[in-house]
């Protein structure tokens, strides 16, 4: 029982928020892409690109905000490869995603080796050159919420703000309606005068921007350098959260919190509780399989996902 | 013959184009592309040792390439070969660990069966999930990969590791005693060729599993193109509804294709455990499962193509170390980048559009 209070406490919730942040951004990103009909398993690679770019640019500019913007730009650029291959060349979206994941195992190491003479990591940044901790005025004065929600990196608040914003965009704007239409029934959307190509580009590039930002959080928020393969499967967990949350922004957000708290618990359990960390680590994946098998409701993907759109002549 | 040339010309263009882009990257990083090309050819093909290593690195890729190809032929994309081969390798070592007193030859046979069975079962689960619930195999195999990594790392760390070993690996199943490797293992090429008076370098870990890989190419070819089952499996891949109309069961063929795919991926465990390291070493797979997708794509899902593509990728792996050492600024990661570019080019080539032909998610009846 003495384990219990060392593990389950307010700071656990704070670390849940921190650990969920990159997942939330990547999962919401994946949502824009997949709602538009482009399957995006490249989230992992895009996050790696964002994480590396953020760290490398910050090393040269000594300004994490420029690093952050560069990471978003890198995410957009990488997702542009995905978009062009999937939309223009009608390549298999899963294969393209896989190629991008492999590409960004290699590229950061290659560039890092050339720039910093170390393929393993970028040079560590001094603390003042990473993103600052933000104390939120109003929440900072409420006892319990202060512990959980205040004093995080700016990207945490961006991620939290993106959840209602994404809900609004997806379900309350014309853009969202069109994006969903293109993902469900591109023929009908096309007939109604919606540009299938344009909407799909928008979806994929948005996913790149958000996943890139999620990557930046890892290298210049949570840490102060980029290390090889530092995403460690987070892009895939985000994908799992997206499915677990049934492609809905609030659902995906809750799934990310769930996976984030599982991660936080597994970190705290190390060396404290005699339950192997591996058991906790596989929980998100097992849960996703259970959902996919239809035991907890049914996860139905957007109908036209994965299919290139060929205009009828 | 004309068809064959057409089959070959496109992958060849993709590879040449990728090498050109790769050369451009080398130039941008600040080294000589020509030096890198030269290092690639001399280290991978310039000596018996080099060729031996190239084929050794090609061996797992032949198996994973075939695994992915069999899935593709049934309209499935098995990106879970990575998890399947990890389960298989562990099962293979596990048999050796729990049967220490049994005769080596018998243990080798049982370990091989265990590897193939573990890979097959690990792949059959996504097959069943797809056939029964319509769950997309791409997503389920990704999840199964991470579950496999977790389970195997747990078992290795808590149950089968030697006391105090800092490396995450199991106890060995075969060890060198008095200069002789004792315990269950399969022979290396050096020992296989010695009776024929051929002196193959003893240090090269190329082993019997390479010959199994060649045999697997032949078996997969015969199965897919010369048997009724293979015909049915391909028919489901080309047009599920037509195949069903013709009397083939879609569900059965999906599960069968996934199981065969996983069994082939499982053979990687045989090469790794019985032929190379004689233990389960956590994290041994250098993305073999994912590179298998590239190998299958480049090889046009044909066993002969898979063999050639695997050798190319094996050569890339072999040359990586030399490129790392003998250039100033290019690291061995260049090889990984090049592999990714090859996949992108082949995927964009349009000559191969699984996307359009891949099995659609089956809608639930209810």
mmCIF file of C-alpha atoms in Angstrom, chain A residues 39 41 81 85 89-96 98-100 102-103 105-107 109-110 113-115 117 119 228 232-233 236 239-240 243 275-279 282 284-286 288-289 292-295 298 301 303-308, chain B residues 25 29 72 77 79 129 133-136 138-140 142-144 146-147 149-151 153-154 157-158 168 287 290-291 293 297 329-331 333-334 336-337 339-341 343-344 347-348 350 352-356 358 360-361 363-364 366:
data_model
loop_
_atom_site.group_PDB
_atom_site.id
_atom_site.type_symbol
_atom_site.label_atom_id
_atom_site.label_comp_id
_atom_site.label_asym_id
_atom_site.label_seq_id
_atom_site.Cartn_x
_atom_site.Cartn_y
_atom_site.Cartn_z
ATOM 1 C CA UNK A 39 -3.812 7.041 -43.987
ATOM 2 C CA UNK A 41 1.459 5.958 -40.480
ATOM 3 C CA UNK A 81 6.496 14.219 -49.525
ATOM 4 C CA UNK A 85 3.403 10.635 -53.318
ATOM 5 C CA UNK A 89 1.527 9.608 -57.767
ATOM 6 C CA UNK A 90 -1.297 7.635 -56.133
ATOM 7 C CA UNK A 91 1.335 5.569 -54.348
ATOM 8 C CA UNK A 92 0.288 3.152 -51.629
ATOM 9 C CA UNK A 93 -0.160 5.372 -48.577
ATOM 10 C CA UNK A 94 1.027 2.783 -46.078
ATOM 11 C CA UNK A 95 4.185 2.083 -48.046
ATOM 12 C CA UNK A 96 4.922 5.803 -48.377
ATOM 13 C CA UNK A 98 6.732 3.380 -43.903
ATOM 14 C CA UNK A 99 9.365 4.846 -46.242
ATOM 15 C CA UNK A 100 9.151 8.190 -44.441
ATOM 16 C CA UNK A 102 12.693 4.685 -42.309
ATOM 17 C CA UNK A 103 13.958 7.871 -43.984
ATOM 18 C CA UNK A 105 15.686 7.099 -38.806
ATOM 19 C CA UNK A 106 18.536 7.819 -41.208
ATOM 20 C CA UNK A 107 18.332 11.529 -42.061
ATOM 21 C CA UNK A 109 21.729 10.788 -37.863
ATOM 22 C CA UNK A 110 23.287 11.585 -41.235
ATOM 23 C CA UNK A 113 26.947 13.463 -38.125
ATOM 24 C CA UNK A 114 27.793 16.054 -40.785
ATOM 25 C CA UNK A 115 26.883 19.132 -38.702
ATOM 26 C CA UNK A 117 30.198 15.190 -35.792
ATOM 27 C CA UNK A 119 25.361 10.635 -35.241
ATOM 28 C CA UNK A 228 18.639 8.959 -31.917
ATOM 29 C CA UNK A 232 10.520 5.628 -29.327
ATOM 30 C CA UNK A 233 7.236 4.608 -30.951
ATOM 31 C CA UNK A 236 2.539 4.721 -33.409
ATOM 32 C CA UNK A 239 -1.965 6.374 -34.220
ATOM 33 C CA UNK A 240 -3.355 3.862 -31.741
ATOM 34 C CA UNK A 243 -8.177 4.701 -33.569
ATOM 35 C CA UNK A 275 5.568 -5.427 -11.776
ATOM 36 C CA UNK A 276 7.620 -5.442 -14.980
ATOM 37 C CA UNK A 277 7.438 -2.172 -16.953
ATOM 38 C CA UNK A 278 6.886 -4.118 -20.151
ATOM 39 C CA UNK A 279 3.475 -5.168 -18.888
ATOM 40 C CA UNK A 282 2.027 -2.895 -23.920
ATOM 41 C CA UNK A 284 -2.061 0.858 -25.120
ATOM 42 C CA UNK A 285 -1.463 -1.636 -27.899
ATOM 43 C CA UNK A 286 -3.550 -4.385 -26.337
ATOM 44 C CA UNK A 288 -6.299 -0.814 -29.331
ATOM 45 C CA UNK A 289 -6.500 -4.417 -30.537
ATOM 46 C CA UNK A 292 -10.402 -3.036 -33.258
ATOM 47 C CA UNK A 293 -11.868 -6.439 -32.522
ATOM 48 C CA UNK A 294 -15.084 -4.659 -31.620
ATOM 49 C CA UNK A 295 -15.195 -5.517 -27.926
ATOM 50 C CA UNK A 298 -16.564 -0.438 -33.136
ATOM 51 C CA UNK A 301 -12.360 4.434 -40.169
ATOM 52 C CA UNK A 303 -14.745 5.227 -45.626
ATOM 53 C CA UNK A 304 -12.388 6.325 -48.416
ATOM 54 C CA UNK A 305 -9.223 6.000 -46.311
ATOM 55 C CA UNK A 306 -6.235 4.624 -48.152
ATOM 56 C CA UNK A 307 -7.799 4.884 -51.584
ATOM 57 C CA UNK A 308 -6.341 7.316 -54.107
ATOM 58 C CA UNK B 25 23.224 13.726 -50.489
ATOM 59 C CA UNK B 29 27.261 16.472 -46.785
ATOM 60 C CA UNK B 72 0.673 -8.779 -50.949
ATOM 61 C CA UNK B 77 0.118 -5.669 -46.229
ATOM 62 C CA UNK B 79 3.954 -4.765 -41.719
ATOM 63 C CA UNK B 129 -9.005 -10.099 -36.625
ATOM 64 C CA UNK B 133 -13.952 -8.349 -37.438
ATOM 65 C CA UNK B 134 -12.700 -6.461 -40.476
ATOM 66 C CA UNK B 135 -9.875 -4.869 -38.455
ATOM 67 C CA UNK B 136 -7.267 -3.376 -40.771
ATOM 68 C CA UNK B 138 -1.810 -2.608 -41.055
ATOM 69 C CA UNK B 139 -2.994 -1.237 -37.726
ATOM 70 C CA UNK B 140 -3.288 -4.592 -35.965
ATOM 71 C CA UNK B 142 1.703 -2.474 -35.786
ATOM 72 C CA UNK B 143 0.065 -3.152 -32.407
ATOM 73 C CA UNK B 144 1.178 -6.801 -32.479
ATOM 74 C CA UNK B 146 4.888 -3.581 -29.941
ATOM 75 C CA UNK B 147 3.196 -6.320 -27.923
ATOM 76 C CA UNK B 149 8.696 -6.469 -28.247
ATOM 77 C CA UNK B 150 7.227 -6.083 -24.761
ATOM 78 C CA UNK B 151 6.613 -9.773 -24.122
ATOM 79 C CA UNK B 153 11.910 -8.196 -23.593
ATOM 80 C CA UNK B 154 10.059 -9.111 -20.382
ATOM 81 C CA UNK B 157 14.948 -9.719 -18.711
ATOM 82 C CA UNK B 158 13.148 -11.573 -15.952
ATOM 83 C CA UNK B 168 19.543 -7.850 -22.599
ATOM 84 C CA UNK B 287 14.459 -3.314 -39.195
ATOM 85 C CA UNK B 290 10.229 -3.154 -42.461
ATOM 86 C CA UNK B 291 13.033 -3.529 -44.984
ATOM 87 C CA UNK B 293 8.468 -4.376 -47.481
ATOM 88 C CA UNK B 297 8.184 -3.992 -53.578
ATOM 89 C CA UNK B 329 31.509 12.930 -43.039
ATOM 90 C CA UNK B 330 29.131 10.256 -44.328
ATOM 91 C CA UNK B 331 27.868 7.899 -41.607
ATOM 92 C CA UNK B 333 22.982 6.001 -41.864
ATOM 93 C CA UNK B 334 23.387 6.947 -45.520
ATOM 94 C CA UNK B 336 19.215 3.639 -44.371
ATOM 95 C CA UNK B 337 18.384 6.862 -46.192
ATOM 96 C CA UNK B 339 16.831 2.280 -48.681
ATOM 97 C CA UNK B 340 14.012 4.683 -47.824
ATOM 98 C CA UNK B 341 14.503 6.585 -51.087
ATOM 99 C CA UNK B 343 11.036 2.477 -51.376
ATOM 100 C CA UNK B 344 9.650 5.953 -52.137
ATOM 101 C CA UNK B 347 6.050 3.228 -54.476
ATOM 102 C CA UNK B 348 5.615 6.329 -56.621
ATOM 103 C CA UNK B 350 2.847 3.579 -60.381
ATOM 104 C CA UNK B 352 3.019 -1.107 -58.486
ATOM 105 C CA UNK B 353 -0.192 0.154 -57.010
ATOM 106 C CA UNK B 354 -1.278 -2.051 -54.199
ATOM 107 C CA UNK B 355 -3.396 0.770 -52.862
ATOM 108 C CA UNK B 356 -5.908 0.498 -55.623
ATOM 109 C CA UNK B 358 -5.574 -3.969 -51.855
ATOM 110 C CA UNK B 360 -10.975 -3.053 -48.937
ATOM 111 C CA UNK B 361 -11.939 -3.121 -45.314
ATOM 112 C CA UNK B 363 -17.926 -3.863 -43.687
ATOM 113 C CA UNK B 364 -19.558 -5.547 -40.759
ATOM 114 C CA UNK B 366 -24.647 -5.954 -38.709
#
